[in-house]
Amino acid sequence: MSAHDVFLLGGVFPGTAPAATLRRVVSYARQAETAGLDGVWTAEHHFIEYGASPSATLMAAHLLAATANIQVGTAVAVLSNRHPVALGEEAATLDALAPGRFRLGVGRGGPWIDLDVFATGLERYERGFDEGLRLLARWLSGDHEVAHTGEFFDVLPVRPMPPGTGAPIWVAATGEGTARLAGRLGLPLILGMHAPDEEHCSLIGAWRAEAEAAGHDPDVAEHCSTHLAQVADTPAAADRLRASLTELLTRGVGQYVSLKPGRAQRDHAAYVDWMSERHAVGTASHVAERLAASAEATGVARQLLLVEGLGDPEAVRDNIAALGQALSTAGTAASAAAGP
């Protein structure tokens, strides 16, 4: 049985102030809980309007307090900008305050100017992710004392407080190297919406080989995949989605400042067209069928749904409600077909 969560980017759409955008994220999380969805994951960006929230853990803390039962995750906290112990302390605190509801997802991020602003440096992005992830996993493992000596971090023997519970850390993987690292550590993956199901299967295969070699049970990991999800009953609604998302990507992603000049720029309009064709965009029944087909093809049962594409808050909340209804109906039909 698949689980369906919303993925809240927190993008600043035209005519909206960043502060209002952040408040909308909270309203969308509440709508997701009302609609019967399983969870909500929040993104983190710095210095750009592609995402207004600079701290996924801070936003997660607020969403945990603003909701009652729904799971809340980070997709993702950028590990290259953070000290693993500081991030581990935040994660353990949220897990203690909302037992069983918080999910920590981390990622490498990109070669952006935040590395310079936060004084972690390009080397942390290029070479330090492995060490940072291992230290973070050790901190949250439940050990009574943690010490570490490495190239990027030196930690004298200290007591984690509050202690971790050994809960999984989800790792965003866009390439085989990161997937293999997560497999060696037995950590589940977050797979991006930029790649087709076939590529997700390839990354999971690489992850599985490393997990088995390291002695982890690959069948207990709950991987996540991200999907554009929009109930659009008319061609006009789909066209409106394409225009809105293209504008956000062109303006917001265009504000990234890279520490590695010369990186190729994506054709955002073509990318949105590709996503609209490959992802769950269309009638309610088509959306449910497309998500079910992806889950069957990849074996990934937890799906994170990007729901904010239209930008307008009323339209986004309506989309969340429609997704909840469509997926509930599909789940009931699948259970009935399966029989007792």
PDB file of C-alpha atoms in Angstrom, residues 7-280:
ATOM      1  CA  PHE A   7       6.249  18.138  -0.759  1.00  0.00           C
ATOM      2  CA  LEU A   8       6.159  21.853   0.039  1.00  0.00           C
ATOM      3  CA  LEU A   9       8.745  23.824  -1.874  1.00  0.00           C
ATOM      4  CA  GLY A  10       7.671  27.207  -0.510  1.00  0.00           C
ATOM      5  CA  GLY A  11       8.335  29.015  -3.793  1.00  0.00           C
ATOM      6  CA  VAL A  12       7.695  32.756  -3.950  1.00  0.00           C
ATOM      7  CA  PHE A  13       5.187  33.247  -6.761  1.00  0.00           C
ATOM      8  CA  PRO A  14       4.586  36.652  -8.373  1.00  0.00           C
ATOM      9  CA  GLY A  15       2.713  39.144  -6.218  1.00  0.00           C
ATOM     10  CA  THR A  16       3.468  37.274  -2.984  1.00  0.00           C
ATOM     11  CA  ALA A  17       5.820  38.371  -0.207  1.00  0.00           C
ATOM     12  CA  PRO A  18       8.225  35.757   1.217  1.00  0.00           C
ATOM     13  CA  ALA A  19       6.612  36.020   4.671  1.00  0.00           C
ATOM     14  CA  ALA A  20       3.186  35.281   3.182  1.00  0.00           C
ATOM     15  CA  THR A  21       4.703  32.349   1.286  1.00  0.00           C
ATOM     16  CA  LEU A  22       5.939  30.827   4.528  1.00  0.00           C
ATOM     17  CA  ARG A  23       2.505  31.186   6.115  1.00  0.00           C
ATOM     18  CA  ARG A  24       0.963  29.492   3.095  1.00  0.00           C
ATOM     19  CA  VAL A  25       3.228  26.494   3.634  1.00  0.00           C
ATOM     20  CA  VAL A  26       1.659  26.088   7.072  1.00  0.00           C
ATOM     21  CA  SER A  27      -1.865  26.305   5.627  1.00  0.00           C
ATOM     22  CA  TYR A  28      -0.991  23.677   3.005  1.00  0.00           C
ATOM     23  CA  ALA A  29       0.287  21.306   5.688  1.00  0.00           C
ATOM     24  CA  ARG A  30      -2.949  21.691   7.610  1.00  0.00           C
ATOM     25  CA  GLN A  31      -4.924  21.061   4.427  1.00  0.00           C
ATOM     26  CA  ALA A  32      -2.901  17.907   3.785  1.00  0.00           C
ATOM     27  CA  GLU A  33      -3.807  16.601   7.231  1.00  0.00           C
ATOM     28  CA  THR A  34      -7.476  17.448   6.685  1.00  0.00           C
ATOM     29  CA  ALA A  35      -7.391  15.730   3.288  1.00  0.00           C
ATOM     30  CA  GLY A  36      -6.168  12.483   4.843  1.00  0.00           C
ATOM     31  CA  LEU A  37      -2.697  12.482   3.293  1.00  0.00           C
ATOM     32  CA  ASP A  38       0.046  10.734   5.196  1.00  0.00           C
ATOM     33  CA  GLY A  39       2.739  13.374   5.587  1.00  0.00           C
ATOM     34  CA  VAL A  40       4.328  16.630   4.560  1.00  0.00           C
ATOM     35  CA  TRP A  41       7.969  17.314   3.674  1.00  0.00           C
ATOM     36  CA  THR A  42       9.476  20.774   3.520  1.00  0.00           C
ATOM     37  CA  ALA A  43      12.357  22.123   1.450  1.00  0.00           C
ATOM     38  CA  GLU A  44      15.278  24.429   2.288  1.00  0.00           C
ATOM     39  CA  HIS A  45      16.892  27.097   0.094  1.00  0.00           C
ATOM     40  CA  HIS A  46      19.041  30.165   0.652  1.00  0.00           C
ATOM     41  CA  PHE A  47      18.986  33.619  -0.929  1.00  0.00           C
ATOM     42  CA  ILE A  48      16.586  32.743  -3.796  1.00  0.00           C
ATOM     43  CA  GLU A  49      12.839  32.956  -4.387  1.00  0.00           C
ATOM     44  CA  TYR A  50      12.661  29.372  -5.625  1.00  0.00           C
ATOM     45  CA  GLY A  51      12.111  28.525  -1.947  1.00  0.00           C
ATOM     46  CA  ALA A  52      11.498  30.983   0.878  1.00  0.00           C
ATOM     47  CA  SER A  53      12.363  28.683   3.803  1.00  0.00           C
ATOM     48  CA  PRO A  54      16.069  28.780   4.773  1.00  0.00           C
ATOM     49  CA  SER A  55      15.759  26.020   7.392  1.00  0.00           C
ATOM     50  CA  ALA A  56      13.859  22.809   6.750  1.00  0.00           C
ATOM     51  CA  THR A  57      14.179  21.747  10.399  1.00  0.00           C
ATOM     52  CA  LEU A  58      12.856  25.081  11.683  1.00  0.00           C
ATOM     53  CA  MET A  59       9.871  24.851   9.344  1.00  0.00           C
ATOM     54  CA  ALA A  60       9.362  21.212  10.330  1.00  0.00           C
ATOM     55  CA  ALA A  61       9.246  22.225  13.992  1.00  0.00           C
ATOM     56  CA  HIS A  62       6.500  24.732  13.256  1.00  0.00           C
ATOM     57  CA  LEU A  63       4.545  22.251  11.132  1.00  0.00           C
ATOM     58  CA  LEU A  64       4.739  19.613  13.860  1.00  0.00           C
ATOM     59  CA  ALA A  65       3.240  22.136  16.295  1.00  0.00           C
ATOM     60  CA  ALA A  66       0.622  23.294  13.768  1.00  0.00           C
ATOM     61  CA  THR A  67      -0.672  19.773  13.037  1.00  0.00           C
ATOM     62  CA  ALA A  68      -1.771  16.883  15.203  1.00  0.00           C
ATOM     63  CA  ASN A  69      -1.024  13.542  13.569  1.00  0.00           C
ATOM     64  CA  ILE A  70       0.552  13.939  10.165  1.00  0.00           C
ATOM     65  CA  GLN A  71       4.214  13.004   9.632  1.00  0.00           C
ATOM     66  CA  VAL A  72       6.610  15.870   8.888  1.00  0.00           C
ATOM     67  CA  GLY A  73       9.923  15.509   7.080  1.00  0.00           C
ATOM     68  CA  THR A  74      12.724  17.572   5.581  1.00  0.00           C
ATOM     69  CA  ALA A  75      13.362  17.236   1.853  1.00  0.00           C
ATOM     70  CA  VAL A  76      15.982  18.243   2.409  1.00  0.00           C
ATOM     71  CA  ALA A  77      18.192  19.783   5.069  1.00  0.00           C
ATOM     72  CA  VAL A  78      21.384  20.686   3.187  1.00  0.00           C
ATOM     73  CA  LEU A  79      24.150  18.840   4.996  1.00  0.00           C
ATOM     74  CA  SER A  80      26.953  20.611   3.141  1.00  0.00           C
ATOM     75  CA  ASN A  81      25.963  23.862   4.892  1.00  0.00           C
ATOM     76  CA  ARG A  82      25.497  22.431   8.373  1.00  0.00           C
ATOM     77  CA  HIS A  83      27.603  20.880  11.095  1.00  0.00           C
ATOM     78  CA  PRO A  84      26.325  17.296  11.408  1.00  0.00           C
ATOM     79  CA  VAL A  85      26.240  17.447  15.206  1.00  0.00           C
ATOM     80  CA  ALA A  86      24.151  20.648  15.223  1.00  0.00           C
ATOM     81  CA  LEU A  87      21.738  19.154  12.694  1.00  0.00           C
ATOM     82  CA  GLY A  88      21.641  15.915  14.684  1.00  0.00           C
ATOM     83  CA  GLU A  89      20.734  17.797  17.853  1.00  0.00           C
ATOM     84  CA  GLU A  90      17.868  19.537  16.071  1.00  0.00           C
ATOM     85  CA  ALA A  91      16.585  16.261  14.612  1.00  0.00           C
ATOM     86  CA  ALA A  92      16.768  14.454  17.951  1.00  0.00           C
ATOM     87  CA  THR A  93      14.894  17.315  19.624  1.00  0.00           C
ATOM     88  CA  LEU A  94      12.076  17.176  17.069  1.00  0.00           C
ATOM     89  CA  ASP A  95      11.890  13.400  17.403  1.00  0.00           C
ATOM     90  CA  ALA A  96      11.619  13.750  21.178  1.00  0.00           C
ATOM     91  CA  LEU A  97       8.922  16.427  20.985  1.00  0.00           C
ATOM     92  CA  ALA A  98       6.838  14.578  18.374  1.00  0.00           C
ATOM     93  CA  PRO A  99       7.642  10.870  18.753  1.00  0.00           C
ATOM     94  CA  GLY A 100       7.235   8.952  15.518  1.00  0.00           C
ATOM     95  CA  ARG A 101       6.184  11.976  13.457  1.00  0.00           C
ATOM     96  CA  PHE A 102       9.466  13.581  12.355  1.00  0.00           C
ATOM     97  CA  ARG A 103      11.489  12.372   9.348  1.00  0.00           C
ATOM     98  CA  LEU A 104      14.968  13.740   8.651  1.00  0.00           C
ATOM     99  CA  GLY A 105      15.963  13.939   5.005  1.00  0.00           C
ATOM    100  CA  VAL A 106      19.339  15.361   4.011  1.00  0.00           C
ATOM    101  CA  GLY A 107      21.094  16.163   0.767  1.00  0.00           C
ATOM    102  CA  ARG A 108      24.386  17.332  -0.655  1.00  0.00           C
ATOM    103  CA  GLY A 109      22.920  20.524  -2.118  1.00  0.00           C
ATOM    104  CA  GLY A 110      24.789  22.306  -4.883  1.00  0.00           C
ATOM    105  CA  PRO A 111      27.951  24.346  -5.424  1.00  0.00           C
ATOM    106  CA  TRP A 112      26.120  27.507  -4.456  1.00  0.00           C
ATOM    107  CA  ILE A 113      27.225  30.678  -2.719  1.00  0.00           C
ATOM    108  CA  ASP A 114      25.722  29.504   0.597  1.00  0.00           C
ATOM    109  CA  LEU A 115      28.837  27.329   1.008  1.00  0.00           C
ATOM    110  CA  ASP A 116      30.902  30.510   1.089  1.00  0.00           C
ATOM    111  CA  VAL A 117      28.471  32.503   3.237  1.00  0.00           C
ATOM    112  CA  PHE A 118      28.300  29.766   5.885  1.00  0.00           C
ATOM    113  CA  ALA A 119      32.052  29.162   5.625  1.00  0.00           C
ATOM    114  CA  THR A 120      31.786  25.441   4.940  1.00  0.00           C
ATOM    115  CA  GLY A 121      33.419  25.761   1.531  1.00  0.00           C
ATOM    116  CA  LEU A 122      33.204  24.032  -1.817  1.00  0.00           C
ATOM    117  CA  GLU A 123      35.248  21.105  -0.458  1.00  0.00           C
ATOM    118  CA  ARG A 124      32.404  20.146   1.915  1.00  0.00           C
ATOM    119  CA  TYR A 125      30.095  19.873  -1.081  1.00  0.00           C
ATOM    120  CA  GLU A 126      32.557  17.999  -3.298  1.00  0.00           C
ATOM    121  CA  ARG A 127      34.331  15.714  -0.822  1.00  0.00           C
ATOM    122  CA  GLY A 128      32.833  16.115   2.644  1.00  0.00           C
ATOM    123  CA  PHE A 129      29.322  14.736   2.244  1.00  0.00           C
ATOM    124  CA  ASP A 130      30.395  11.159   3.015  1.00  0.00           C
ATOM    125  CA  GLU A 131      32.073  12.098   6.285  1.00  0.00           C
ATOM    126  CA  GLY A 132      29.272  14.439   7.329  1.00  0.00           C
ATOM    127  CA  LEU A 133      26.604  11.831   6.694  1.00  0.00           C
ATOM    128  CA  ARG A 134      28.492   9.174   8.651  1.00  0.00           C
ATOM    129  CA  LEU A 135      28.936  11.520  11.611  1.00  0.00           C
ATOM    130  CA  LEU A 136      25.257  12.506  11.522  1.00  0.00           C
ATOM    131  CA  ALA A 137      24.170   8.858  11.432  1.00  0.00           C
ATOM    132  CA  ARG A 138      26.458   8.050  14.355  1.00  0.00           C
ATOM    133  CA  TRP A 139      25.088  10.996  16.352  1.00  0.00           C
ATOM    134  CA  LEU A 140      21.496   9.821  15.886  1.00  0.00           C
ATOM    135  CA  SER A 141      22.257   6.129  16.408  1.00  0.00           C
ATOM    136  CA  GLY A 142      21.469   6.145  20.129  1.00  0.00           C
ATOM    137  CA  ASP A 143      25.098   5.773  21.249  1.00  0.00           C
ATOM    138  CA  HIS A 144      25.739   7.203  24.726  1.00  0.00           C
ATOM    139  CA  GLU A 145      28.943   8.892  23.616  1.00  0.00           C
ATOM    140  CA  VAL A 146      30.215  10.045  20.239  1.00  0.00           C
ATOM    141  CA  ALA A 147      33.727  11.037  19.188  1.00  0.00           C
ATOM    142  CA  HIS A 148      35.041  11.617  15.691  1.00  0.00           C
ATOM    143  CA  THR A 149      38.297  12.487  13.972  1.00  0.00           C
ATOM    144  CA  GLY A 150      38.349  13.110  10.235  1.00  0.00           C
ATOM    145  CA  GLU A 151      39.303  15.465   7.460  1.00  0.00           C
ATOM    146  CA  PHE A 152      36.413  17.859   7.956  1.00  0.00           C
ATOM    147  CA  PHE A 153      35.304  17.283  11.541  1.00  0.00           C
ATOM    148  CA  ASP A 154      36.966  16.664  14.894  1.00  0.00           C
ATOM    149  CA  VAL A 155      34.586  15.961  17.766  1.00  0.00           C
ATOM    150  CA  LEU A 156      35.875  15.278  21.259  1.00  0.00           C
ATOM    151  CA  PRO A 157      33.983  12.591  23.209  1.00  0.00           C
ATOM    152  CA  VAL A 158      30.572  14.087  24.070  1.00  0.00           C
ATOM    153  CA  ARG A 159      27.139  12.837  25.087  1.00  0.00           C
ATOM    154  CA  PRO A 160      24.320  13.329  22.548  1.00  0.00           C
ATOM    155  CA  MET A 161      21.567  15.245  24.292  1.00  0.00           C
ATOM    156  CA  PRO A 162      18.823  14.479  23.649  1.00  0.00           C
ATOM    157  CA  PRO A 163      19.942  11.070  22.464  1.00  0.00           C
ATOM    158  CA  GLY A 164      18.991   9.802  19.033  1.00  0.00           C
ATOM    159  CA  THR A 165      16.640   6.886  18.561  1.00  0.00           C
ATOM    160  CA  GLY A 166      18.283   5.232  15.574  1.00  0.00           C
ATOM    161  CA  ALA A 167      15.479   6.426  13.270  1.00  0.00           C
ATOM    162  CA  PRO A 168      16.356   6.404   9.566  1.00  0.00           C
ATOM    163  CA  ILE A 169      17.903   9.352   7.766  1.00  0.00           C
ATOM    164  CA  TRP A 170      16.647   9.763   4.220  1.00  0.00           C
ATOM    165  CA  VAL A 171      19.321  10.704   1.675  1.00  0.00           C
ATOM    166  CA  ALA A 172      18.522  12.630  -1.514  1.00  0.00           C
ATOM    167  CA  ALA A 173      20.308  10.927  -4.405  1.00  0.00           C
ATOM    168  CA  THR A 174      20.545  12.189  -7.963  1.00  0.00           C
ATOM    169  CA  GLY A 175      23.555  10.073  -8.862  1.00  0.00           C
ATOM    170  CA  GLU A 176      24.878   6.570  -8.335  1.00  0.00           C
ATOM    171  CA  GLY A 177      27.695   7.634  -6.008  1.00  0.00           C
ATOM    172  CA  THR A 178      25.330   9.069  -3.409  1.00  0.00           C
ATOM    173  CA  ALA A 179      22.960   6.110  -3.788  1.00  0.00           C
ATOM    174  CA  ARG A 180      25.824   3.705  -3.122  1.00  0.00           C
ATOM    175  CA  LEU A 181      26.953   5.692  -0.071  1.00  0.00           C
ATOM    176  CA  ALA A 182      23.439   5.579   1.380  1.00  0.00           C
ATOM    177  CA  GLY A 183      23.308   1.848   0.660  1.00  0.00           C
ATOM    178  CA  ARG A 184      26.548   1.215   2.562  1.00  0.00           C
ATOM    179  CA  LEU A 185      25.023   2.998   5.555  1.00  0.00           C
ATOM    180  CA  GLY A 186      21.633   1.308   5.161  1.00  0.00           C
ATOM    181  CA  LEU A 187      19.877   4.686   4.763  1.00  0.00           C
ATOM    182  CA  PRO A 188      16.802   5.034   2.508  1.00  0.00           C
ATOM    183  CA  LEU A 189      16.747   7.299  -0.537  1.00  0.00           C
ATOM    184  CA  ILE A 190      14.772  10.341  -1.641  1.00  0.00           C
ATOM    185  CA  LEU A 191      14.571  10.204  -5.437  1.00  0.00           C
ATOM    186  CA  GLY A 192      14.054  13.370  -7.460  1.00  0.00           C
ATOM    187  CA  MET A 193      11.226  14.312  -9.810  1.00  0.00           C
ATOM    188  CA  HIS A 194      13.719  15.280 -12.534  1.00  0.00           C
ATOM    189  CA  ALA A 195      14.378  11.620 -13.381  1.00  0.00           C
ATOM    190  CA  PRO A 196      12.102   8.963 -14.940  1.00  0.00           C
ATOM    191  CA  ASP A 197      11.118   5.737 -13.200  1.00  0.00           C
ATOM    192  CA  GLU A 198      13.821   3.845 -15.109  1.00  0.00           C
ATOM    193  CA  GLU A 199      16.544   5.989 -13.557  1.00  0.00           C
ATOM    194  CA  HIS A 200      15.009   5.571 -10.114  1.00  0.00           C
ATOM    195  CA  CYS A 201      15.151   1.799 -10.587  1.00  0.00           C
ATOM    196  CA  SER A 202      18.816   2.046 -11.552  1.00  0.00           C
ATOM    197  CA  LEU A 203      19.679   4.084  -8.445  1.00  0.00           C
ATOM    198  CA  ILE A 204      17.762   1.694  -6.201  1.00  0.00           C
ATOM    199  CA  GLY A 205      19.644  -1.207  -7.788  1.00  0.00           C
ATOM    200  CA  ALA A 206      22.992   0.437  -7.007  1.00  0.00           C
ATOM    201  CA  TRP A 207      21.775   1.202  -3.478  1.00  0.00           C
ATOM    202  CA  ARG A 208      20.599  -2.381  -2.960  1.00  0.00           C
ATOM    203  CA  ALA A 209      23.918  -3.907  -4.049  1.00  0.00           C
ATOM    204  CA  GLU A 210      25.829  -1.796  -1.520  1.00  0.00           C
ATOM    205  CA  ALA A 211      23.290  -2.372   1.255  1.00  0.00           C
ATOM    206  CA  GLU A 212      23.442  -6.151   0.859  1.00  0.00           C
ATOM    207  CA  ALA A 213      27.253  -6.108   0.720  1.00  0.00           C
ATOM    208  CA  ALA A 214      27.339  -4.102   3.955  1.00  0.00           C
ATOM    209  CA  GLY A 215      25.019  -6.537   5.721  1.00  0.00           C
ATOM    210  CA  HIS A 216      21.863  -4.393   5.721  1.00  0.00           C
ATOM    211  CA  ASP A 217      18.435  -5.816   4.925  1.00  0.00           C
ATOM    212  CA  PRO A 218      17.468  -3.920   1.760  1.00  0.00           C
ATOM    213  CA  ASP A 219      13.813  -4.830   2.080  1.00  0.00           C
ATOM    214  CA  VAL A 220      13.196  -2.803   5.242  1.00  0.00           C
ATOM    215  CA  ALA A 221      14.178   0.563   3.727  1.00  0.00           C
ATOM    216  CA  GLU A 222      11.293   2.899   2.892  1.00  0.00           C
ATOM    217  CA  HIS A 223      12.543   4.866  -0.098  1.00  0.00           C
ATOM    218  CA  CYS A 224      10.697   8.004  -1.238  1.00  0.00           C
ATOM    219  CA  SER A 225      10.153   9.387  -4.723  1.00  0.00           C
ATOM    220  CA  THR A 226       9.044  12.894  -5.617  1.00  0.00           C
ATOM    221  CA  HIS A 227       6.341  13.670  -8.179  1.00  0.00           C
ATOM    222  CA  LEU A 228       4.610  16.673  -9.655  1.00  0.00           C
ATOM    223  CA  ALA A 229       0.944  16.096  -8.784  1.00  0.00           C
ATOM    224  CA  GLN A 230      -1.846  18.297 -10.060  1.00  0.00           C
ATOM    225  CA  VAL A 231      -5.506  17.508 -10.597  1.00  0.00           C
ATOM    226  CA  ALA A 232      -6.177  19.436 -13.811  1.00  0.00           C
ATOM    227  CA  ASP A 233      -9.514  18.545 -15.386  1.00  0.00           C
ATOM    228  CA  THR A 234      -9.133  20.714 -18.485  1.00  0.00           C
ATOM    229  CA  PRO A 235      -6.350  21.520 -20.965  1.00  0.00           C
ATOM    230  CA  ALA A 236      -6.576  25.142 -19.805  1.00  0.00           C
ATOM    231  CA  ALA A 237      -5.759  24.099 -16.229  1.00  0.00           C
ATOM    232  CA  ALA A 238      -2.752  22.111 -17.423  1.00  0.00           C
ATOM    233  CA  ASP A 239      -1.567  25.085 -19.479  1.00  0.00           C
ATOM    234  CA  ARG A 240      -1.917  27.336 -16.449  1.00  0.00           C
ATOM    235  CA  LEU A 241       0.215  24.915 -14.443  1.00  0.00           C
ATOM    236  CA  ARG A 242       2.923  24.887 -17.109  1.00  0.00           C
ATOM    237  CA  ALA A 243       3.050  28.683 -17.264  1.00  0.00           C
ATOM    238  CA  SER A 244       3.148  29.103 -13.484  1.00  0.00           C
ATOM    239  CA  LEU A 245       5.856  26.506 -12.885  1.00  0.00           C
ATOM    240  CA  THR A 246       7.973  27.730 -15.787  1.00  0.00           C
ATOM    241  CA  GLU A 247       7.876  31.270 -14.420  1.00  0.00           C
ATOM    242  CA  LEU A 248       8.879  30.112 -10.922  1.00  0.00           C
ATOM    243  CA  LEU A 249      11.767  27.998 -12.205  1.00  0.00           C
ATOM    244  CA  THR A 250      13.038  30.608 -14.645  1.00  0.00           C
ATOM    245  CA  ARG A 251      13.011  33.373 -12.054  1.00  0.00           C
ATOM    246  CA  GLY A 252      13.783  31.433  -8.881  1.00  0.00           C
ATOM    247  CA  VAL A 253      16.420  28.972 -10.109  1.00  0.00           C
ATOM    248  CA  GLY A 254      17.955  31.777 -12.129  1.00  0.00           C
ATOM    249  CA  GLN A 255      18.855  33.485  -8.844  1.00  0.00           C
ATOM    250  CA  TYR A 256      21.316  30.745  -7.843  1.00  0.00           C
ATOM    251  CA  VAL A 257      24.904  32.002  -7.619  1.00  0.00           C
ATOM    252  CA  SER A 258      27.367  29.197  -8.334  1.00  0.00           C
ATOM    253  CA  LEU A 259      30.909  28.870  -7.010  1.00  0.00           C
ATOM    254  CA  LYS A 260      31.649  26.963 -10.225  1.00  0.00           C
ATOM    255  CA  PRO A 261      30.887  29.361 -13.097  1.00  0.00           C
ATOM    256  CA  GLY A 262      30.028  27.990 -16.503  1.00  0.00           C
ATOM    257  CA  ARG A 263      27.416  25.451 -15.425  1.00  0.00           C
ATOM    258  CA  ALA A 264      24.870  24.787 -18.173  1.00  0.00           C
ATOM    259  CA  GLN A 265      21.416  26.307 -17.699  1.00  0.00           C
ATOM    260  CA  ARG A 266      18.343  24.095 -18.039  1.00  0.00           C
ATOM    261  CA  ASP A 267      15.562  24.935 -20.500  1.00  0.00           C
ATOM    262  CA  HIS A 268      12.902  25.416 -17.835  1.00  0.00           C
ATOM    263  CA  ALA A 269       9.923  25.444 -20.201  1.00  0.00           C
ATOM    264  CA  ALA A 270      11.016  22.158 -21.748  1.00  0.00           C
ATOM    265  CA  TYR A 271      11.614  20.681 -18.290  1.00  0.00           C
ATOM    266  CA  VAL A 272       8.109  21.645 -17.132  1.00  0.00           C
ATOM    267  CA  ASP A 273       6.644  20.149 -20.306  1.00  0.00           C
ATOM    268  CA  TRP A 274       8.550  16.922 -19.621  1.00  0.00           C
ATOM    269  CA  MET A 275       7.323  16.799 -16.017  1.00  0.00           C
ATOM    270  CA  SER A 276       3.740  17.486 -17.035  1.00  0.00           C
ATOM    271  CA  GLU A 277       3.856  14.594 -19.494  1.00  0.00           C
ATOM    272  CA  ARG A 278       5.676  12.098 -17.275  1.00  0.00           C
ATOM    273  CA  HIS A 279       4.212  12.951 -13.878  1.00  0.00           C
ATOM    274  CA  ALA A 280       0.744  12.913 -12.326  1.00  0.00           C
TER     275      ALA A 280
END
